[in-house]
mmCIF file with all atom_site columns, C-alpha atoms in Angstrom:
data_model
loop_
_atom_site.group_PDB
_atom_site.id
_atom_site.type_symbol
_atom_site.label_atom_id
_atom_site.label_alt_id
_atom_site.label_comp_id
_atom_site.label_asym_id
_atom_site.label_entity_id
_atom_site.label_seq_id
_atom_site.pdbx_PDB_ins_code
_atom_site.Cartn_x
_atom_site.Cartn_y
_atom_site.Cartn_z
_atom_site.occupancy
_atom_site.B_iso_or_equiv
_atom_site.pdbx_formal_charge
_atom_site.auth_seq_id
_atom_site.auth_comp_id
_atom_site.auth_asym_id
_atom_site.auth_atom_id
_atom_site.pdbx_PDB_model_num
ATOM 1   C CA . MET A 1 1   ? -0.010  -0.046  0.004   1.00 57.00 ? 1   MET A CA 1
ATOM 2   C CA . THR A 1 2   ? 1.272   3.428   -0.916  1.00 61.00 ? 2   THR A CA 1
ATOM 3   C CA . THR A 1 3   ? 0.558   6.479   0.813   1.00 64.00 ? 3   THR A CA 1
ATOM 4   C CA . GLN A 1 4   ? -0.325  9.448   -1.223  1.00 67.00 ? 4   GLN A CA 1
ATOM 5   C CA . PHE A 1 5   ? 0.139   12.943  0.016   1.00 62.00 ? 5   PHE A CA 1
ATOM 6   C CA . ALA A 1 6   ? -1.577  15.938  -1.311  1.00 64.00 ? 6   ALA A CA 1
ATOM 7   C CA . PRO A 1 7   ? 0.754   18.189  -3.142  1.00 65.00 ? 7   PRO A CA 1
ATOM 8   C CA . ALA A 1 8   ? 2.144   21.063  -1.089  1.00 64.00 ? 8   ALA A CA 1
ATOM 9   C CA . PRO A 1 9   ? 0.243   24.251  -1.667  1.00 67.00 ? 9   PRO A CA 1
ATOM 10  C CA . VAL A 1 10  ? 2.107   26.774  -3.844  1.00 64.00 ? 10  VAL A CA 1
ATOM 11  C CA . GLU A 1 11  ? 1.954   30.301  -2.823  1.00 67.00 ? 11  GLU A CA 1
ATOM 12  C CA . PHE A 1 12  ? 2.045   32.959  -5.506  1.00 60.00 ? 12  PHE A CA 1
ATOM 13  C CA . ALA A 1 13  ? 3.557   36.190  -4.403  1.00 58.00 ? 13  ALA A CA 1
ATOM 14  C CA . PRO A 1 14  ? 2.374   39.294  -6.279  1.00 59.00 ? 14  PRO A CA 1
ATOM 15  C CA . GLN A 1 15  ? 4.954   40.536  -8.781  1.00 58.00 ? 15  GLN A CA 1
ATOM 16  C CA . THR A 1 16  ? 7.035   43.340  -7.460  1.00 57.00 ? 16  THR A CA 1
ATOM 17  C CA . ASP A 1 17  ? 9.166   44.004  -10.406 1.00 58.00 ? 17  ASP A CA 1
ATOM 18  C CA . GLY A 1 18  ? 8.326   47.686  -10.297 1.00 57.00 ? 18  GLY A CA 1
ATOM 19  C CA . ARG A 1 19  ? 6.070   47.984  -13.318 1.00 63.00 ? 19  ARG A CA 1
ATOM 20  C CA . PHE A 1 20  ? 3.228   49.713  -11.473 1.00 59.00 ? 20  PHE A CA 1
ATOM 21  C CA . TRP A 1 21  ? 5.123   52.854  -10.248 1.00 60.00 ? 21  TRP A CA 1
ATOM 22  C CA . PRO A 1 22  ? 6.498   54.068  -13.615 1.00 62.00 ? 22  PRO A CA 1
ATOM 23  C CA . GLY A 1 23  ? 3.140   53.935  -15.258 1.00 61.00 ? 23  GLY A CA 1
ATOM 24  C CA . PHE A 1 24  ? 1.526   55.555  -12.216 1.00 60.00 ? 24  PHE A CA 1
ATOM 25  C CA . SER A 1 25  ? 4.103   58.360  -12.320 1.00 63.00 ? 25  SER A CA 1
ATOM 26  C CA . VAL A 1 26  ? 3.599   58.979  -16.013 1.00 63.00 ? 26  VAL A CA 1
ATOM 27  C CA . GLY A 1 27  ? -0.221  59.221  -15.506 1.00 62.00 ? 27  GLY A CA 1
ATOM 28  C CA . VAL A 1 28  ? 0.203   61.771  -12.611 1.00 62.00 ? 28  VAL A CA 1
ATOM 29  C CA . CYS A 1 29  ? 2.647   63.848  -14.688 1.00 58.00 ? 29  CYS A CA 1
ATOM 30  C CA . ALA A 1 30  ? 0.256   63.875  -17.643 1.00 61.00 ? 30  ALA A CA 1
ATOM 31  C CA . ALA A 1 31  ? -2.693  64.879  -15.549 1.00 64.00 ? 31  ALA A CA 1
ATOM 32  C CA . THR A 1 32  ? -0.545  67.660  -13.953 1.00 69.00 ? 32  THR A CA 1
ATOM 33  C CA . VAL A 1 33  ? 0.528   69.006  -17.422 1.00 62.00 ? 33  VAL A CA 1
ATOM 34  C CA . VAL A 1 34  ? -3.067  68.876  -18.717 1.00 62.00 ? 34  VAL A CA 1
ATOM 35  C CA . ALA A 1 35  ? -4.299  70.774  -15.609 1.00 62.00 ? 35  ALA A CA 1
ATOM 36  C CA . GLY A 1 36  ? -1.546  73.426  -16.096 1.00 60.00 ? 36  GLY A CA 1
ATOM 37  C CA . VAL A 1 37  ? -2.485  73.934  -19.707 1.00 57.00 ? 37  VAL A CA 1
ATOM 38  C CA . ILE A 1 38  ? -6.133  74.411  -18.861 1.00 71.00 ? 38  ILE A CA 1
ATOM 39  C CA . ALA A 1 39  ? -5.292  76.882  -16.066 1.00 64.00 ? 39  ALA A CA 1
ATOM 40  C CA . THR A 1 40  ? -2.948  78.837  -18.195 1.00 63.00 ? 40  THR A CA 1
ATOM 41  C CA . GLY A 1 41  ? -5.476  78.975  -21.015 1.00 59.00 ? 41  GLY A CA 1
ATOM 42  C CA . SER A 1 42  ? -8.121  80.190  -18.565 1.00 58.00 ? 42  SER A CA 1
ATOM 43  C CA . LEU A 1 43  ? -5.925  82.921  -17.192 1.00 59.00 ? 43  LEU A CA 1
ATOM 44  C CA . LEU A 1 44  ? -4.906  84.118  -20.700 1.00 55.00 ? 44  LEU A CA 1
ATOM 45  C CA . THR A 1 45  ? -8.546  84.180  -21.822 1.00 53.00 ? 45  THR A CA 1
ATOM 46  C CA . ASP A 1 46  ? -9.458  86.263  -18.742 1.00 56.00 ? 46  ASP A CA 1
ATOM 47  C CA . ARG A 1 47  ? -6.651  88.764  -19.461 1.00 59.00 ? 47  ARG A CA 1
ATOM 48  C CA . MET A 1 48  ? -7.270  89.150  -23.232 1.00 52.00 ? 48  MET A CA 1
ATOM 49  C CA . PRO A 1 49  ? -9.342  92.202  -23.917 1.00 55.00 ? 49  PRO A CA 1
ATOM 50  C CA . ALA A 1 50  ? -12.671 91.462  -25.496 1.00 57.00 ? 50  ALA A CA 1
ATOM 51  C CA . THR A 1 51  ? -13.196 93.354  -28.727 1.00 69.00 ? 51  THR A CA 1
ATOM 52  C CA . SER A 1 52  ? -15.324 96.315  -27.620 1.00 94.00 ? 52  SER A CA 1
ATOM 53  C CA . VAL A 1 53  ? -18.102 97.276  -29.993 1.00 94.00 ? 53  VAL A CA 1
ATOM 54  C CA . PHE A 1 54  ? -20.687 100.017 -30.287 1.00 96.00 ? 54  PHE A CA 1
ATOM 55  C CA . GLU A 1 55  ? -23.777 100.764 -32.378 1.00 96.00 ? 55  GLU A CA 1
ATOM 56  C CA . MET A 1 56  ? -23.258 103.631 -34.802 1.00 96.00 ? 56  MET A CA 1
ATOM 57  C CA . ASN A 1 57  ? -26.468 105.623 -35.162 1.00 96.00 ? 57  ASN A CA 1
ATOM 58  C CA . GLY A 1 58  ? -27.146 108.483 -37.435 1.00 96.00 ? 58  GLY A CA 1
ATOM 59  C CA . THR A 1 59  ? -29.457 110.396 -39.725 1.00 97.00 ? 59  THR A CA 1
ATOM 60  C CA . LEU A 1 60  ? -29.433 111.382 -43.337 1.00 95.00 ? 60  LEU A CA 1
ATOM 61  C CA . THR A 1 61  ? -31.536 114.350 -44.364 1.00 95.00 ? 61  THR A CA 1
ATOM 62  C CA . VAL A 1 62  ? -32.482 114.575 -48.036 1.00 93.00 ? 62  VAL A CA 1
ATOM 63  C CA . ILE A 1 63  ? -33.212 118.268 -48.997 1.00 92.00 ? 63  ILE A CA 1
ATOM 64  C CA . GLY A 1 64  ? -35.351 118.974 -52.079 1.00 84.00 ? 64  GLY A CA 1
ATOM 65  C CA . GLY A 1 65  ? -35.973 115.426 -53.131 1.00 79.00 ? 65  GLY A CA 1
ATOM 66  C CA . ALA A 1 66  ? -38.574 113.899 -50.900 1.00 83.00 ? 66  ALA A CA 1
ATOM 67  C CA . ALA A 1 67  ? -41.778 112.082 -51.737 1.00 87.00 ? 67  ALA A CA 1
ATOM 68  C CA . ASP A 1 68  ? -44.470 110.411 -49.568 1.00 89.00 ? 68  ASP A CA 1
ATOM 69  C CA . ASN A 1 69  ? -44.085 106.765 -48.873 1.00 87.00 ? 69  ASN A CA 1
ATOM 70  C CA . ALA A 1 70  ? -46.521 103.984 -47.910 1.00 83.00 ? 70  ALA A CA 1
ATOM 71  C CA . VAL A 1 71  ? -44.069 101.720 -46.193 1.00 89.00 ? 71  VAL A CA 1
ATOM 72  C CA . PRO A 1 72  ? -44.897 101.527 -42.402 1.00 92.00 ? 72  PRO A CA 1
ATOM 73  C CA . GLY A 1 73  ? -42.335 103.582 -40.402 1.00 93.00 ? 73  GLY A CA 1
ATOM 74  C CA . PHE A 1 74  ? -41.334 105.581 -43.464 1.00 94.00 ? 74  PHE A CA 1
ATOM 75  C CA . GLU A 1 75  ? -43.198 108.853 -43.994 1.00 94.00 ? 75  GLU A CA 1
ATOM 76  C CA . CYS A 1 76  ? -41.094 109.667 -46.989 1.00 92.00 ? 76  CYS A CA 1
ATOM 77  C CA . ALA A 1 77  ? -38.448 108.408 -49.443 1.00 92.00 ? 77  ALA A CA 1
ATOM 78  C CA . GLY A 1 78  ? -35.995 109.967 -51.815 1.00 89.00 ? 78  GLY A CA 1
ATOM 79  C CA . ASP A 1 79  ? -37.222 111.352 -55.140 1.00 86.00 ? 79  ASP A CA 1
ATOM 80  C CA . ARG A 1 80  ? -35.910 113.341 -58.137 1.00 85.00 ? 80  ARG A CA 1
ATOM 81  C CA . GLY A 1 81  ? -32.421 111.788 -58.298 1.00 88.00 ? 81  GLY A CA 1
ATOM 82  C CA . PHE A 1 82  ? -32.434 110.403 -54.781 1.00 90.00 ? 82  PHE A CA 1
ATOM 83  C CA . ASP A 1 83  ? -34.643 107.361 -55.499 1.00 90.00 ? 83  ASP A CA 1
ATOM 84  C CA . ASP A 1 84  ? -32.045 105.063 -54.108 1.00 92.00 ? 84  ASP A CA 1
ATOM 85  C CA . ILE A 1 85  ? -32.533 106.578 -50.626 1.00 92.00 ? 85  ILE A CA 1
ATOM 86  C CA . ALA A 1 86  ? -35.467 104.463 -49.626 1.00 92.00 ? 86  ALA A CA 1
ATOM 87  C CA . PRO A 1 87  ? -36.806 102.093 -46.973 1.00 92.00 ? 87  PRO A CA 1
ATOM 88  C CA . GLY A 1 88  ? -34.242 99.381  -46.258 1.00 90.00 ? 88  GLY A CA 1
ATOM 89  C CA . ALA A 1 89  ? -31.373 101.007 -48.197 1.00 95.00 ? 89  ALA A CA 1
ATOM 90  C CA . SER A 1 90  ? -27.960 99.756  -47.110 1.00 96.00 ? 90  SER A CA 1
ATOM 91  C CA . VAL A 1 91  ? -25.606 101.555 -44.818 1.00 97.00 ? 91  VAL A CA 1
ATOM 92  C CA . SER A 1 92  ? -21.908 100.430 -44.439 1.00 97.00 ? 92  SER A CA 1
ATOM 93  C CA . VAL A 1 93  ? -19.178 101.616 -42.122 1.00 97.00 ? 93  VAL A CA 1
ATOM 94  C CA . SER A 1 94  ? -15.569 101.090 -43.122 1.00 96.00 ? 94  SER A CA 1
ATOM 95  C CA . ASP A 1 95  ? -12.162 102.053 -41.801 1.00 94.00 ? 95  ASP A CA 1
ATOM 96  C CA . ARG A 1 96  ? -9.675  104.306 -43.581 1.00 91.00 ? 96  ARG A CA 1
ATOM 97  C CA . ASP A 1 97  ? -8.311  101.277 -45.552 1.00 92.00 ? 97  ASP A CA 1
ATOM 98  C CA . GLY A 1 98  ? -11.780 100.452 -46.821 1.00 92.00 ? 98  GLY A CA 1
ATOM 99  C CA . ALA A 1 99  ? -12.305 97.327  -44.699 1.00 95.00 ? 99  ALA A CA 1
ATOM 100 C CA . VAL A 1 100 ? -15.928 97.014  -43.845 1.00 96.00 ? 100 VAL A CA 1
ATOM 101 C CA . LEU A 1 101 ? -16.567 97.285  -40.096 1.00 96.00 ? 101 LEU A CA 1
ATOM 102 C CA . GLY A 1 102 ? -20.318 96.831  -40.128 1.00 96.00 ? 102 GLY A CA 1
ATOM 103 C CA . THR A 1 103 ? -23.475 97.101  -42.137 1.00 97.00 ? 103 THR A CA 1
ATOM 104 C CA . GLY A 1 104 ? -27.004 98.268  -41.381 1.00 96.00 ? 104 GLY A CA 1
ATOM 105 C CA . LEU A 1 105 ? -30.125 99.709  -42.914 1.00 96.00 ? 105 LEU A CA 1
ATOM 106 C CA . LEU A 1 106 ? -32.161 102.867 -43.074 1.00 96.00 ? 106 LEU A CA 1
ATOM 107 C CA . THR A 1 107 ? -34.801 102.020 -40.424 1.00 95.00 ? 107 THR A CA 1
ATOM 108 C CA . ARG A 1 108 ? -37.417 104.783 -40.535 1.00 95.00 ? 108 ARG A CA 1
ATOM 109 C CA . SER A 1 109 ? -37.960 108.305 -41.925 1.00 95.00 ? 109 SER A CA 1
ATOM 110 C CA . VAL A 1 110 ? -39.914 111.499 -41.035 1.00 95.00 ? 110 VAL A CA 1
ATOM 111 C CA . ARG A 1 111 ? -41.000 114.230 -43.342 1.00 93.00 ? 111 ARG A CA 1
ATOM 112 C CA . GLU A 1 112 ? -40.693 117.916 -42.639 1.00 90.00 ? 112 GLU A CA 1
ATOM 113 C CA . GLY A 1 113 ? -41.829 119.930 -45.598 1.00 86.00 ? 113 GLY A CA 1
ATOM 114 C CA . ASN A 1 114 ? -39.479 119.281 -48.499 1.00 85.00 ? 114 ASN A CA 1
ATOM 115 C CA . PHE A 1 115 ? -36.974 117.520 -46.191 1.00 91.00 ? 115 PHE A CA 1
ATOM 116 C CA . CYS A 1 116 ? -36.933 113.775 -45.550 1.00 93.00 ? 116 CYS A CA 1
ATOM 117 C CA . THR A 1 117 ? -34.838 112.566 -42.584 1.00 96.00 ? 117 THR A CA 1
ATOM 118 C CA . PHE A 1 118 ? -33.873 108.887 -42.491 1.00 96.00 ? 118 PHE A CA 1
ATOM 119 C CA . PHE A 1 119 ? -32.496 107.118 -39.439 1.00 97.00 ? 119 PHE A CA 1
ATOM 120 C CA . PHE A 1 120 ? -30.031 104.318 -39.407 1.00 97.00 ? 120 PHE A CA 1
ATOM 121 C CA . ALA A 1 121 ? -28.135 101.987 -37.124 1.00 96.00 ? 121 ALA A CA 1
ATOM 122 C CA . VAL A 1 122 ? -25.031 99.849  -37.697 1.00 96.00 ? 122 VAL A CA 1
ATOM 123 C CA . PRO A 1 123 ? -24.568 97.371  -34.896 1.00 96.00 ? 123 PRO A CA 1
ATOM 124 C CA . ASP A 1 124 ? -21.283 95.813  -33.616 1.00 95.00 ? 124 ASP A CA 1
ATOM 125 C CA . VAL A 1 125 ? -18.922 98.469  -34.958 1.00 96.00 ? 125 VAL A CA 1
ATOM 126 C CA . PRO A 1 126 ? -15.467 97.872  -33.333 1.00 96.00 ? 126 PRO A CA 1
ATOM 127 C CA . HIS A 1 127 ? -13.768 100.526 -31.295 1.00 95.00 ? 127 HIS A CA 1
ATOM 128 C CA . GLY A 1 128 ? -10.295 101.538 -32.116 1.00 93.00 ? 128 GLY A CA 1
ATOM 129 C CA . ALA A 1 129 ? -10.538 101.646 -35.953 1.00 93.00 ? 129 ALA A CA 1
ATOM 130 C CA . SER A 1 130 ? -8.305  103.996 -37.952 1.00 89.00 ? 130 SER A CA 1
ATOM 131 C CA . GLY A 1 131 ? -11.412 106.067 -38.765 1.00 93.00 ? 131 GLY A CA 1
ATOM 132 C CA . TYR A 1 132 ? -14.970 105.506 -39.602 1.00 96.00 ? 132 TYR A CA 1
ATOM 133 C CA . ALA A 1 133 ? -16.449 106.155 -43.113 1.00 96.00 ? 133 ALA A CA 1
ATOM 134 C CA . VAL A 1 134 ? -20.184 105.952 -43.565 1.00 97.00 ? 134 VAL A CA 1
ATOM 135 C CA . GLN A 1 135 ? -21.720 105.204 -46.964 1.00 96.00 ? 135 GLN A CA 1
ATOM 136 C CA . ILE A 1 136 ? -25.356 104.926 -47.780 1.00 95.00 ? 136 ILE A CA 1
ATOM 137 C CA . THR A 1 137 ? -26.223 102.877 -50.893 1.00 93.00 ? 137 THR A CA 1
ATOM 138 C CA . HIS A 1 138 ? -23.714 103.647 -53.703 1.00 91.00 ? 138 HIS A CA 1
ATOM 139 C CA . ARG A 1 139 ? -23.116 107.227 -52.727 1.00 90.00 ? 139 ARG A CA 1
ATOM 140 C CA . GLY A 1 140 ? -19.759 108.436 -51.488 1.00 89.00 ? 140 GLY A CA 1
ATOM 141 C CA . SER A 1 141 ? -18.589 108.032 -47.927 1.00 93.00 ? 141 SER A CA 1
ATOM 142 C CA . VAL A 1 142 ? -18.215 110.561 -45.234 1.00 95.00 ? 142 VAL A CA 1
ATOM 143 C CA . SER A 1 143 ? -15.524 110.141 -42.554 1.00 95.00 ? 143 SER A CA 1
ATOM 144 C CA . PHE A 1 144 ? -15.736 110.610 -38.900 1.00 95.00 ? 144 PHE A CA 1
ATOM 145 C CA . ASP A 1 145 ? -13.449 110.101 -35.886 1.00 94.00 ? 145 ASP A CA 1
ATOM 146 C CA . GLU A 1 146 ? -14.332 107.652 -33.140 1.00 94.00 ? 146 GLU A CA 1
ATOM 147 C CA . ALA A 1 147 ? -15.925 110.184 -30.833 1.00 94.00 ? 147 ALA A CA 1
ATOM 148 C CA . ASP A 1 148 ? -18.384 111.371 -33.461 1.00 93.00 ? 148 ASP A CA 1
ATOM 149 C CA . ALA A 1 149 ? -19.082 107.785 -34.626 1.00 94.00 ? 149 ALA A CA 1
ATOM 150 C CA . GLU A 1 150 ? -20.022 106.855 -31.016 1.00 94.00 ? 150 GLU A CA 1
ATOM 151 C CA . THR A 1 151 ? -22.231 109.885 -30.383 1.00 94.00 ? 151 THR A CA 1
ATOM 152 C CA . GLY A 1 152 ? -24.074 109.756 -33.695 1.00 94.00 ? 152 GLY A CA 1
ATOM 153 C CA . VAL A 1 153 ? -23.438 111.104 -37.150 1.00 95.00 ? 153 VAL A CA 1
ATOM 154 C CA . HIS A 1 154 ? -25.697 113.365 -39.223 1.00 96.00 ? 154 HIS A CA 1
ATOM 155 C CA . LEU A 1 155 ? -25.452 113.480 -42.981 1.00 95.00 ? 155 LEU A CA 1
ATOM 156 C CA . THR A 1 156 ? -27.181 115.803 -45.533 1.00 93.00 ? 156 THR A CA 1
ATOM 157 C CA . LEU A 1 157 ? -27.837 115.085 -49.263 1.00 90.00 ? 157 LEU A CA 1
ATOM 158 C CA . GLY A 1 158 ? -29.274 117.655 -51.679 1.00 85.00 ? 158 GLY A CA 1
ATOM 159 C CA . ARG A 1 159 ? -29.171 121.403 -52.144 1.00 73.00 ? 159 ARG A CA 1
#
């Protein structure tokens, strides 16, 4: 008769060859770098000046060339050579180099005798331009400095 013994239990020790710590260190370093980049970007964004804009408002008075108009909000429109000055006509603002800074429209008009005064607004015109030139439809432009552009401009067309 032979006696059989159960095999001796084998104990497995966890590997301690150091593979955990280098990977862990790389992960911590990467997370630190990402956090630093995010924090730096946030600080730079807070310190960058936002482009400041304003709405340029103004009027255009047509003298000696006004006719009644049926469009709501417009008592009159241009006439006798000023037919392009009408409800919804385009208004553009450019800098001294001709770059367009903003566009708008004639928004309403009032009639006073033979005069027709149109109102316009051009939103989001940036501060700090080299000058501000206002042009209505295809007609020539009139230049203003920033102070005048901010407080409102007044144009006249006709006699």
